[in-house]
Coordinates of C-alpha atoms in Angstrom, one line a residue:
M893 CA -52.9 163.8 -31.7
K894 CA -56.4 165.2 -31.0
A895 CA -58.8 166.4 -33.7
L896 CA -59.7 170.0 -33.8
P897 CA -63.1 171.0 -32.4
E898 CA -65.7 171.7 -35.1
N899 CA -65.6 175.3 -36.4
H900 CA -62.2 175.9 -34.7
P901 CA -60.5 178.8 -36.7
V902 CA -57.2 178.2 -38.4
I903 CA -55.2 181.2 -39.5
F904 CA -52.8 181.3 -42.4
E905 CA -50.3 184.2 -43.0
L906 CA -47.8 184.8 -45.8
E907 CA -44.9 187.0 -44.9
N908 CA -42.4 188.5 -47.4
P909 CA -38.6 188.7 -46.8
E910 CA -39.1 192.3 -45.4
G911 CA -41.3 191.0 -42.6
Q912 CA -44.6 192.3 -44.1
I913 CA -47.7 190.2 -44.1
T914 CA -49.0 190.1 -47.7
S915 CA -51.8 187.6 -47.2
R916 CA -53.9 186.5 -44.2
M917 CA -56.8 184.0 -44.2
V918 CA -59.0 182.4 -41.6
R919 CA -60.7 179.1 -42.1
S920 CA -63.2 177.5 -39.7
S921 CA -64.1 174.5 -41.8
S922 CA -62.2 171.7 -43.5
V923 CA -62.7 168.9 -45.9
N924 CA -61.7 165.5 -44.4
G925 CA -59.5 167.4 -41.9
F926 CA -57.6 169.4 -44.6
Y927 CA -57.7 173.2 -44.6
T928 CA -57.1 175.0 -47.9
F929 CA -55.4 178.4 -48.2
P930 CA -55.0 179.4 -51.8
T931 CA -52.5 182.3 -52.1
K932 CA -50.3 184.1 -54.6
T933 CA -47.7 186.9 -54.8
D934 CA -47.8 190.0 -56.9
P935 CA -45.7 190.1 -60.1
E936 CA -43.6 192.9 -58.5
A937 CA -43.2 191.3 -55.1
P938 CA -39.7 190.8 -53.8
T939 CA -38.0 187.5 -54.3
G940 CA -36.2 185.5 -51.7
N941 CA -37.1 183.6 -48.5
W942 CA -40.8 184.1 -47.6
T943 CA -42.5 182.5 -44.6
A944 CA -45.8 180.6 -44.6
R945 CA -47.2 180.6 -41.1
T946 CA -50.2 178.6 -39.7
K947 CA -51.7 179.4 -36.3
V948 CA -54.0 176.9 -34.5
G949 CA -54.9 178.0 -31.0
Q950 CA -51.7 178.6 -29.1
A951 CA -49.6 176.5 -31.7
T952 CA -47.8 178.1 -34.6
F953 CA -46.2 176.3 -37.5
T954 CA -43.9 177.9 -40.0
Q955 CA -42.4 176.9 -43.3
R956 CA -39.9 178.7 -45.4
V957 CA -41.0 179.3 -49.0
R958 CA -38.4 180.4 -51.6
I959 CA -39.9 182.6 -54.2
E960 CA -38.0 183.6 -57.3
T961 CA -38.6 185.0 -60.8
V962 CA -38.4 181.9 -62.9
K963 CA -36.9 182.0 -66.4
P964 CA -35.8 179.2 -68.6
N965 CA -32.2 178.2 -68.1
R966 CA -29.9 179.1 -71.0
L967 CA -26.9 177.5 -69.3
K968 CA -26.2 173.9 -68.4
I969 CA -24.6 173.8 -64.9
N970 CA -22.8 170.8 -63.5
L971 CA -21.3 170.7 -60.0
D972 CA -19.4 167.4 -59.4
F973 CA -17.8 166.2 -56.2
G974 CA -16.7 162.9 -57.7
K975 CA -18.7 160.9 -55.1
D976 CA -22.3 160.2 -54.2
K977 CA -22.1 161.4 -50.6
L978 CA -20.1 163.8 -48.4
T979 CA -18.7 163.0 -45.0
I980 CA -17.1 164.9 -42.1
D981 CA -13.9 163.0 -42.8
D982 CA -13.6 164.7 -46.1
G983 CA -12.4 167.9 -44.3
R984 CA -12.4 170.7 -46.9
I985 CA -14.5 169.6 -49.8
T986 CA -13.5 170.2 -53.4
G987 CA -16.1 170.6 -56.2
N988 CA -15.6 171.0 -59.9
L989 CA -18.0 173.4 -61.6
T990 CA -18.6 173.2 -65.4
V991 CA -20.9 175.6 -67.2
N992 CA -21.9 175.4 -70.9
W993 CA -24.4 177.2 -73.0
L994 CA -27.2 174.9 -74.1
Q995 CA -25.8 174.9 -77.6
G996 CA -22.6 173.4 -76.2
N997 CA -20.2 176.3 -76.1
P998 CA -18.3 176.9 -72.8
G999 CA -19.8 179.4 -70.4
K1000 CA -16.6 181.3 -70.1
N1001 CA -15.9 184.2 -67.7
L1002 CA -19.3 184.0 -66.1
K1003 CA -20.0 184.9 -62.4
A1004 CA -21.2 182.0 -60.3
E1005 CA -22.4 181.5 -56.8
F1006 CA -23.5 178.5 -54.8
D1007 CA -25.3 178.2 -51.4
L1008 CA -25.5 175.1 -49.2
L1009 CA -28.5 174.3 -46.9
L1010 CA -28.4 171.4 -44.5
S1011 CA -31.7 169.7 -43.3
R1012 CA -32.7 166.6 -41.5
S1013 CA -32.7 163.3 -43.3
E1014 CA -32.9 159.6 -42.2
T1015 CA -29.9 157.5 -41.3
K1016 CA -30.1 154.0 -42.9
F1017 CA -27.6 151.3 -43.6
D1018 CA -28.5 148.4 -45.8
K1019 CA -26.7 145.8 -43.7
Y1020 CA -28.6 146.9 -40.5
P1021 CA -32.3 146.8 -41.2
N1022 CA -34.6 147.8 -38.4
F1023 CA -31.8 149.6 -36.5
V1024 CA -32.4 153.2 -35.5
F1025 CA -29.4 155.4 -36.0
D1026 CA -31.1 158.8 -35.6
N1027 CA -31.3 160.5 -32.2
P1028 CA -34.9 161.6 -31.9
F1029 CA -34.1 164.1 -29.1
N1030 CA -31.8 166.3 -31.2
E1031 CA -33.5 169.2 -33.0
F1032 CA -31.7 170.6 -36.0
T1033 CA -32.1 173.8 -38.0
S1034 CA -29.7 175.4 -40.4
E1035 CA -29.2 178.6 -42.4
D1036 CA -27.9 179.0 -46.0
Q1037 CA -24.1 178.9 -46.2
R1038 CA -22.4 180.7 -49.1
I1039 CA -19.8 178.2 -50.3
F1040 CA -18.7 179.8 -53.5
E1041 CA -18.5 183.1 -55.3
G1042 CA -16.3 183.2 -58.4
T1043 CA -16.0 183.3 -62.1
T1044 CA -15.6 180.5 -64.6
D1045 CA -12.4 180.4 -66.8
S1046 CA -12.1 180.4 -70.5
E1047 CA -13.3 176.7 -70.6
G1048 CA -16.4 177.4 -68.5
K1049 CA -14.9 175.7 -65.4
A1050 CA -14.2 176.7 -61.8
T1051 CA -13.1 174.9 -58.7
M1052 CA -14.6 175.5 -55.2
N1053 CA -13.2 174.5 -51.9
F1054 CA -15.2 174.8 -48.7
S1055 CA -15.9 173.3 -45.3
V1056 CA -19.4 172.4 -44.0
G1057 CA -20.4 174.5 -41.0
I1058 CA -22.8 172.9 -38.5
E1059 CA -24.2 174.5 -35.4
G1060 CA -25.7 172.2 -32.7
N1061 CA -25.7 168.4 -32.7
P1062 CA -27.3 166.8 -35.7
P1063 CA -29.6 163.8 -35.1
G1064 CA -27.9 161.7 -37.8
V1065 CA -27.3 161.9 -41.6
L1066 CA -28.2 165.3 -43.1
R1067 CA -29.4 166.3 -46.6
A1068 CA -27.1 168.7 -48.2
T1069 CA -28.9 170.8 -50.8
F1070 CA -26.8 172.9 -53.2
R1071 CA -28.4 175.9 -54.9
G1072 CA -26.5 177.7 -57.6
K1073 CA -26.7 180.7 -59.9
V1074 CA -24.6 181.4 -63.0
F1075 CA -25.0 184.9 -64.4
E1076 CA -24.9 185.9 -68.0
E1077 CA -23.2 189.2 -69.0
G1078 CA -26.5 190.9 -69.4
G1079 CA -27.6 190.1 -65.8
N1080 CA -29.9 187.1 -66.4
Y1081 CA -29.0 183.9 -64.7
S1082 CA -29.6 180.1 -64.8
L1083 CA -30.3 178.0 -61.7
D1084 CA -29.1 174.7 -60.5
R1085 CA -30.3 172.7 -57.5
F1086 CA -29.5 169.2 -56.3
S1087 CA -29.1 167.2 -53.0
M1088 CA -26.9 164.6 -51.6
P1089 CA -26.4 163.0 -48.2
Y1090 CA -23.9 164.5 -45.7
Y1091 CA -22.6 162.3 -42.9
P1092 CA -21.7 164.6 -40.0
F1093 CA -20.1 161.9 -37.8
S1094 CA -17.3 159.4 -38.4
T1095 CA -19.2 156.7 -36.4
F1096 CA -22.9 156.0 -36.0
V1097 CA -24.5 154.0 -33.2
G1098 CA -27.7 152.2 -33.9
V1099 CA -30.2 150.3 -31.7
R1100 CA -32.6 147.6 -32.6
V1101 CA -35.2 146.8 -29.9
P1102 CA -37.4 143.6 -29.8
R1103 CA -40.5 143.8 -31.9
G1104 CA -42.7 142.7 -29.0
D1105 CA -46.2 141.2 -29.3
K1106 CA -47.3 140.8 -32.9
Y1107 CA -50.7 142.3 -32.2
L1108 CA -49.9 145.2 -29.9
G1109 CA -46.1 145.4 -30.1
M1110 CA -45.9 145.2 -26.3
L1111 CA -43.0 143.6 -24.4
A1112 CA -43.8 141.0 -21.8
I1113 CA -42.8 141.7 -18.2
N1114 CA -40.7 139.4 -16.0
Q1115 CA -38.5 138.2 -18.8
D1116 CA -35.3 139.2 -20.5
H1117 CA -35.4 141.1 -23.8
K1118 CA -32.5 141.4 -26.2
V1119 CA -31.5 144.9 -27.3
E1120 CA -28.9 145.0 -30.1
V1121 CA -26.4 147.8 -30.6
A1122 CA -24.4 148.3 -33.8
T1123 CA -21.6 150.8 -34.5
V1124 CA -20.7 151.6 -38.1
D1125 CA -18.8 154.1 -40.2
A1126 CA -20.3 156.3 -42.8
N1127 CA -20.1 153.5 -45.4
G1128 CA -22.1 151.2 -43.1
N1129 CA -19.2 149.0 -42.3
P1130 CA -18.9 147.7 -38.7
T1131 CA -16.3 149.6 -36.6
S1132 CA -15.2 149.3 -33.0
V1133 CA -16.1 152.1 -30.6
N1134 CA -14.9 152.3 -27.0
G1135 CA -17.3 153.4 -24.2
V1136 CA -20.6 152.6 -25.9

């Protein structure tokens, strides 16, 4: 990666969910290669998915920024899947939602909604160090998926059932981020957010190449080099795969 020429302008834009540019700044100097763009939103600005955009010459970089009006939670929200990861072999996934007021009473008859966002992660298995299981050529993007809209019962509980929708070919294990809201009768709501891994394949293929020269990492020519291939399931256990 080449360094930017001295005094090269870098443009920053902040765009609201309605597609309007609310802030635009240009910087032609940096501190140790870092460009700073302090920005803020108005108190009456719309909440939702904003876009932070940086332009450097012909290149444009964007980052989604979620902006919401933050209030202290009055409800304790717990979404439990009974496991520490989700896999494609789960089929339809069942989650148990429990809502309580902070003083301990059940959050009964309250509207709740949960969204799921999938993003890239890193595929690792403890038994196979130095193996690469992610496909670097597969790009992956995802949109929010509404997985639940419903109401808690008299005990503050609800059950959700959903399938994970994926477009395209994931590079490997994904991060599943769950974002939920539970609404009080007066309209205020409490938020919940947590992440766990999602394994979009039943089998993963990993490759470990020789480390090469200890100084430069280069492989010598005119000699054989051993490349190891491993096939495992979502639990990291070896599994037989035909045609690899």
